[in-house]
Amino acid sequence: MKALLLNKNALIFLFFCIAATIFWFVVVLDKVYETRVSIPISYRNVPVDIQILNDMPTHVDVKIRDKGVSLLVYKQTRFFDSLVFDFSRYTFVQNSMNVSTSSVFEKHIVDKISSTSVIQEYYPQTMDFRRIKLSKKRVPVKLLDNISYQTQYNLADDIVISPPEVTIYGAKEMLDTILFVYTEELKEDNLKDSLTVPVFLKAIPHTHIYPAKVSVFLPVEMFTESSLLVPVTVLNLPNNLTVRTIPSEVEVRFQVGKSKYNQLKASNFLLTVDYATIVKSTSRQQLITLEKFPAYVHNVKTNIMEVDCLIEIKE
């Protein structure tokens, strides 16, 4: 019985302690205080043809006066959205820009806080920016790719990059060393269908690139085996001579996309031997060279590597 009474007294004591703590907490939160709240800044429409020389503020600290309960809410991490500084709304004067922090952000902050809250001060009080104008240059884009295709599939034509050129901004001395820009690596496995994909460009330190990404079109289709008989052409031949090759035509084997299958002719290929090499050689057999073939055919090879060459005088 005595133990039960002690437990009851302990519970009563605990209740009054909790009640007193809550009352104290309510009284404290009902008092007026000042506190500083840190709000992140994001930047929009920064001109690509300038470089900001000073460090741009990442946060604005705002001193606010109100009851503790309101300030406690403001201290929550996600209460305030990022403040947006839009460069397109302001003008540089002699490469400098100074804007009052309150004129930029106060309306946004006031709309968010309670009507009883009073903004006391901003840190920093002004947003200061110093710039230099950058030179610009147009450069081509090169694709960095790692692409594989399913069996019997390949590129039907050239890869198309759009736009094929971009504008790069930076110091003139830096731009003089840049001849092109690479994309980030485009990795695709086992392609069997045409594909259009956006690809970001590799950043180059101390420069701005516009646009920052390009569109890449990969024209993919099924390929089939084919072959053509192509005549052998003799290069650098004197006017008074003729060279007869045996055979006079060589079979060229290749893979071609179905859309181009009926377009191919022997004239799309060029097989050659060089007269200058023939006259220096002690052998009648000469290596043939595949000088030309369409970019859209793959795995091009000839059925033989050499031809016999007979030099004859024209009558």
C-alpha positions as CSV (number, residue, x, y, z in Angstrom):
1,M,0.0,0.0,0.0
2,K,2.9,2.3,0.9
3,A,4.6,1.6,-2.5
4,L,1.4,2.3,-4.4
5,L,1.1,5.7,-2.6
6,L,4.7,6.5,-3.5
7,N,4.1,5.7,-7.1
8,K,1.0,7.9,-7.1
9,N,2.9,10.8,-5.6
10,A,5.7,10.3,-8.2
11,L,3.2,10.4,-11.0
12,I,1.6,13.6,-9.6
13,F,5.0,15.2,-9.3
14,L,6.0,14.2,-12.8
15,F,2.7,15.6,-14.2
16,F,3.3,19.0,-12.5
17,C,6.9,19.1,-13.8
18,I,5.7,18.5,-17.4
19,A,2.9,21.0,-17.0
20,A,5.4,23.6,-15.6
21,T,7.8,22.9,-18.5
22,I,5.0,23.3,-21.1
23,F,3.8,26.5,-19.4
24,W,7.4,27.9,-19.3
25,F,7.9,26.9,-23.0
26,V,4.6,28.7,-23.9
27,V,5.6,31.8,-22.0
28,V,9.1,31.8,-23.6
29,L,7.7,31.4,-27.1
30,D,5.2,34.2,-26.6
31,K,8.0,36.7,-25.9
32,V,9.4,38.8,-28.8
33,Y,12.9,38.0,-30.0
34,E,15.2,38.8,-32.9
35,T,17.0,36.1,-34.9
36,R,18.9,35.7,-38.2
37,V,17.5,33.3,-40.8
38,S,19.8,32.1,-43.7
39,I,18.0,31.8,-47.0
40,P,19.8,30.3,-50.1
41,I,20.1,32.2,-53.4
42,S,19.9,30.8,-56.9
43,Y,20.9,32.8,-60.0
44,R,18.9,32.9,-63.3
45,N,19.8,34.2,-66.8
46,V,23.5,34.8,-66.1
47,P,24.8,36.2,-69.4
48,V,27.0,33.7,-71.2
49,D,29.3,36.4,-72.6
50,I,30.5,37.7,-69.2
51,Q,32.5,36.4,-66.3
52,I,31.7,37.5,-62.7
53,L,35.0,38.3,-61.0
54,N,33.8,38.4,-57.4
55,D,32.3,35.5,-55.4
56,M,28.5,35.6,-55.8
57,P,26.6,35.3,-52.4
58,T,25.1,31.8,-51.9
59,H,22.8,32.9,-49.0
60,V,21.2,36.0,-47.6
61,D,20.9,36.3,-43.9
62,V,17.8,38.1,-42.7
63,K,17.3,39.5,-39.2
64,I,13.6,39.1,-38.2
65,R,11.8,40.3,-35.1
66,D,8.7,38.5,-33.8
67,K,7.4,36.1,-31.2
68,G,9.5,33.1,-30.5
69,V,6.8,30.7,-31.9
70,S,7.0,32.4,-35.3
71,L,10.8,32.5,-35.3
72,L,11.0,28.8,-34.4
73,V,9.0,28.0,-37.6
74,Y,11.3,30.2,-39.7
75,K,14.3,28.4,-38.4
76,Q,13.0,25.2,-40.0
77,T,15.3,24.2,-42.9
78,R,12.7,24.0,-45.6
79,F,10.5,26.9,-44.6
80,F,12.0,29.4,-47.1
81,D,12.3,28.6,-50.8
82,S,15.5,29.7,-52.6
83,L,15.5,33.4,-53.5
84,V,16.0,34.0,-57.2
85,F,18.3,36.7,-58.5
86,D,17.4,37.2,-62.2
87,F,20.3,39.0,-64.1
88,S,18.0,39.9,-67.0
89,R,16.2,42.4,-64.7
90,Y,19.2,44.5,-63.9
91,T,21.9,46.4,-65.8
92,F,25.7,46.6,-65.4
93,V,27.1,50.1,-65.4
94,Q,30.8,50.3,-66.4
95,N,31.2,46.6,-65.7
96,S,29.7,46.9,-62.2
97,M,26.3,46.3,-60.7
98,N,25.1,47.1,-57.2
99,V,21.6,46.2,-56.1
100,S,19.9,46.7,-52.7
101,T,19.2,43.2,-51.3
102,S,15.9,44.4,-49.8
103,S,14.7,45.7,-53.2
104,V,15.4,42.3,-54.8
105,F,14.1,39.9,-52.2
106,E,11.9,41.7,-49.6
107,K,8.5,41.1,-51.4
108,H,9.2,37.4,-51.7
109,I,10.2,37.2,-48.0
110,V,7.3,39.3,-46.7
111,D,4.8,37.2,-48.6
112,K,6.2,34.2,-46.8
113,I,6.4,35.4,-43.2
114,S,3.7,36.3,-40.7
115,S,2.2,39.8,-40.7
116,T,3.5,40.3,-37.2
117,S,7.1,39.7,-38.2
118,V,9.3,42.6,-38.9
119,I,12.4,42.4,-41.1
120,Q,15.2,44.3,-39.3
121,E,18.2,44.0,-41.6
122,Y,19.8,42.1,-44.5
123,Y,23.3,40.6,-44.7
124,P,24.7,41.6,-47.2
125,Q,22.9,44.8,-47.6
126,T,23.8,45.1,-51.3
127,M,24.4,42.5,-54.0
128,D,27.6,43.6,-55.7
129,F,28.9,42.1,-59.0
130,R,31.9,42.9,-61.1
131,R,32.3,41.5,-64.6
132,I,34.5,41.3,-67.6
133,K,33.2,40.8,-71.2
134,L,34.3,37.6,-72.8
135,S,35.4,36.9,-76.4
136,K,33.4,34.3,-78.4
137,K,34.2,31.7,-81.0
138,R,32.2,29.2,-83.1
139,V,33.6,25.7,-82.9
140,P,32.5,22.3,-84.2
141,V,31.1,19.5,-81.9
142,K,32.8,16.1,-81.8
143,L,30.9,13.1,-80.5
144,L,32.5,10.9,-77.9
145,D,30.7,7.6,-78.3
146,N,30.8,4.1,-77.2
147,I,28.1,2.4,-79.2
148,S,27.5,-1.3,-80.1
149,Y,24.9,-2.7,-82.4
150,Q,23.0,-6.0,-82.6
151,T,24.2,-8.5,-85.1
152,Q,23.4,-7.5,-88.7
153,Y,22.6,-3.9,-87.6
154,N,24.8,-0.8,-88.0
155,L,24.7,2.9,-88.9
156,A,22.8,3.5,-92.1
157,D,24.4,7.0,-92.6
158,D,26.4,9.6,-90.9
159,I,25.6,10.5,-87.3
160,V,23.9,13.8,-87.2
161,I,24.8,16.3,-84.4
162,S,22.4,19.3,-84.0
163,P,23.6,22.0,-83.9
164,P,26.9,20.9,-85.4
165,E,28.7,24.0,-84.0
166,V,28.3,25.8,-80.7
167,T,29.5,29.2,-79.4
168,I,32.2,29.2,-76.7
169,Y,32.9,32.2,-74.5
170,G,36.1,33.0,-72.7
171,A,39.4,34.9,-72.7
172,K,40.8,35.3,-76.3
173,E,44.0,33.6,-75.3
174,M,42.1,30.6,-74.2
175,L,39.8,30.5,-77.2
176,D,42.7,30.5,-79.6
177,T,43.7,27.1,-78.3
178,I,40.3,25.5,-78.7
179,L,39.5,24.0,-82.1
180,F,36.4,21.9,-81.1
181,V,34.4,20.7,-78.1
182,Y,33.6,17.1,-77.2
183,T,30.3,15.7,-76.0
184,E,30.1,13.7,-72.8
185,E,30.4,10.0,-73.7
186,L,27.3,8.6,-75.4
187,K,27.0,4.9,-74.4
188,E,24.5,2.7,-76.1
189,D,24.5,-1.1,-76.3
190,N,22.9,-3.5,-78.8
191,L,21.2,-0.9,-80.9
192,K,18.7,-2.0,-83.6
193,D,16.6,1.1,-84.1
194,S,17.3,4.7,-85.0
195,L,17.7,6.9,-81.9
196,T,17.7,10.6,-81.1
197,V,19.2,11.5,-77.7
198,P,20.3,14.8,-76.0
199,V,24.0,14.8,-75.0
200,F,25.7,17.4,-72.8
201,L,29.0,18.9,-73.9
202,K,32.1,18.5,-71.9
203,A,32.8,21.6,-69.8
204,I,36.1,23.5,-70.5
205,P,37.5,25.4,-67.4
206,H,37.2,29.2,-67.5
207,T,34.8,29.1,-70.5
208,H,31.0,29.1,-71.1
209,I,29.5,27.0,-73.9
210,Y,26.2,27.7,-75.5
211,P,24.1,25.7,-75.9
212,A,25.3,23.3,-73.2
213,K,23.9,20.2,-75.0
214,V,23.2,19.0,-78.5
215,S,20.9,16.5,-80.1
216,V,22.5,13.4,-81.6
217,F,20.6,11.3,-84.2
218,L,21.8,7.7,-84.8
219,P,20.3,6.3,-88.1
220,V,20.4,2.5,-87.5
221,E,19.0,-0.2,-89.8
222,M,19.5,-3.8,-90.7
223,F,22.5,-4.6,-93.0
224,T,22.9,-7.3,-95.6
225,E,25.9,-8.9,-97.4
226,S,26.5,-7.8,-101.0
227,S,29.2,-7.6,-103.6
228,L,30.1,-5.9,-106.9
229,L,32.7,-6.4,-109.6
230,V,34.9,-3.2,-109.7
231,P,37.4,-2.5,-112.4
232,V,41.0,-1.9,-111.4
233,T,42.3,1.6,-112.3
234,V,46.0,2.3,-113.0
235,L,47.3,5.6,-111.6
236,N,50.1,7.7,-113.0
237,L,50.1,5.9,-116.4
238,P,52.2,7.6,-119.2
239,N,50.1,8.5,-122.3
240,N,52.1,6.1,-124.6
241,L,51.5,3.0,-122.4
242,T,48.7,0.9,-121.2
243,V,48.6,-1.6,-118.3
244,R,46.4,-4.6,-118.5
245,T,45.5,-6.1,-115.1
246,I,44.5,-9.8,-114.7
247,P,41.8,-9.9,-113.7
248,S,40.6,-6.6,-115.0
249,E,37.8,-6.5,-112.4
250,V,37.9,-7.6,-108.7
251,E,35.0,-8.6,-106.5
252,V,34.4,-6.2,-103.6
253,R,32.4,-7.6,-100.7
254,F,30.7,-5.4,-98.1
255,Q,27.7,-5.0,-95.8
256,V,25.1,-2.3,-96.8
257,G,21.9,-1.1,-95.2
258,K,18.7,-2.2,-96.9
259,S,17.8,1.4,-97.7
260,K,21.0,1.9,-99.8
261,Y,21.1,-1.6,-101.3
262,N,19.8,-0.7,-104.7
263,Q,21.8,2.6,-104.9
264,L,25.3,1.1,-105.0
265,K,27.2,0.9,-108.2
266,A,30.7,-0.2,-109.2
267,S,31.5,3.5,-109.7
268,N,31.1,4.1,-106.0
269,F,34.3,2.2,-105.4
270,L,37.8,2.8,-106.6
271,L,40.4,0.0,-106.8
272,T,43.9,1.1,-108.0
273,V,47.5,0.0,-108.7
274,D,50.2,2.6,-109.2
275,Y,52.3,2.5,-112.4
276,A,55.3,4.0,-110.5
277,T,55.2,1.0,-108.2
278,I,54.8,-1.4,-111.1
279,V,57.9,-0.3,-113.0
280,K,60.1,-0.5,-109.8
281,S,58.9,-4.0,-109.0
282,T,60.5,-7.2,-110.1
283,S,57.2,-9.0,-109.8
284,R,54.2,-8.9,-112.1
285,Q,51.9,-9.2,-109.2
286,Q,50.9,-5.9,-107.5
287,L,48.9,-5.1,-104.4
288,I,45.6,-3.4,-105.1
289,T,44.5,-0.5,-103.0
290,L,40.9,0.3,-102.1
291,E,41.0,4.1,-102.6
292,K,37.3,4.9,-102.2
293,F,34.1,3.5,-101.0
294,P,30.8,5.0,-99.6
295,A,30.8,5.9,-95.9
296,Y,27.5,3.9,-95.4
297,V,29.0,0.5,-96.2
298,H,30.9,-1.6,-93.7
299,N,33.4,-4.5,-93.6
300,V,34.6,-3.7,-97.1
301,K,37.1,-6.2,-98.5
302,T,38.2,-7.7,-101.8
303,N,38.2,-11.3,-102.7
304,I,41.9,-11.1,-103.9
305,M,44.7,-8.9,-102.7
306,E,46.9,-8.8,-105.9
307,V,46.5,-8.6,-109.6
308,D,49.0,-9.4,-112.5
309,C,50.1,-6.3,-114.4
310,L,51.2,-6.4,-118.0
311,I,52.7,-3.2,-119.5
312,E,52.0,-2.6,-123.2
313,I,52.9,0.1,-125.7
314,K,50.1,1.8,-127.4
315,E,50.1,1.5,-131.2
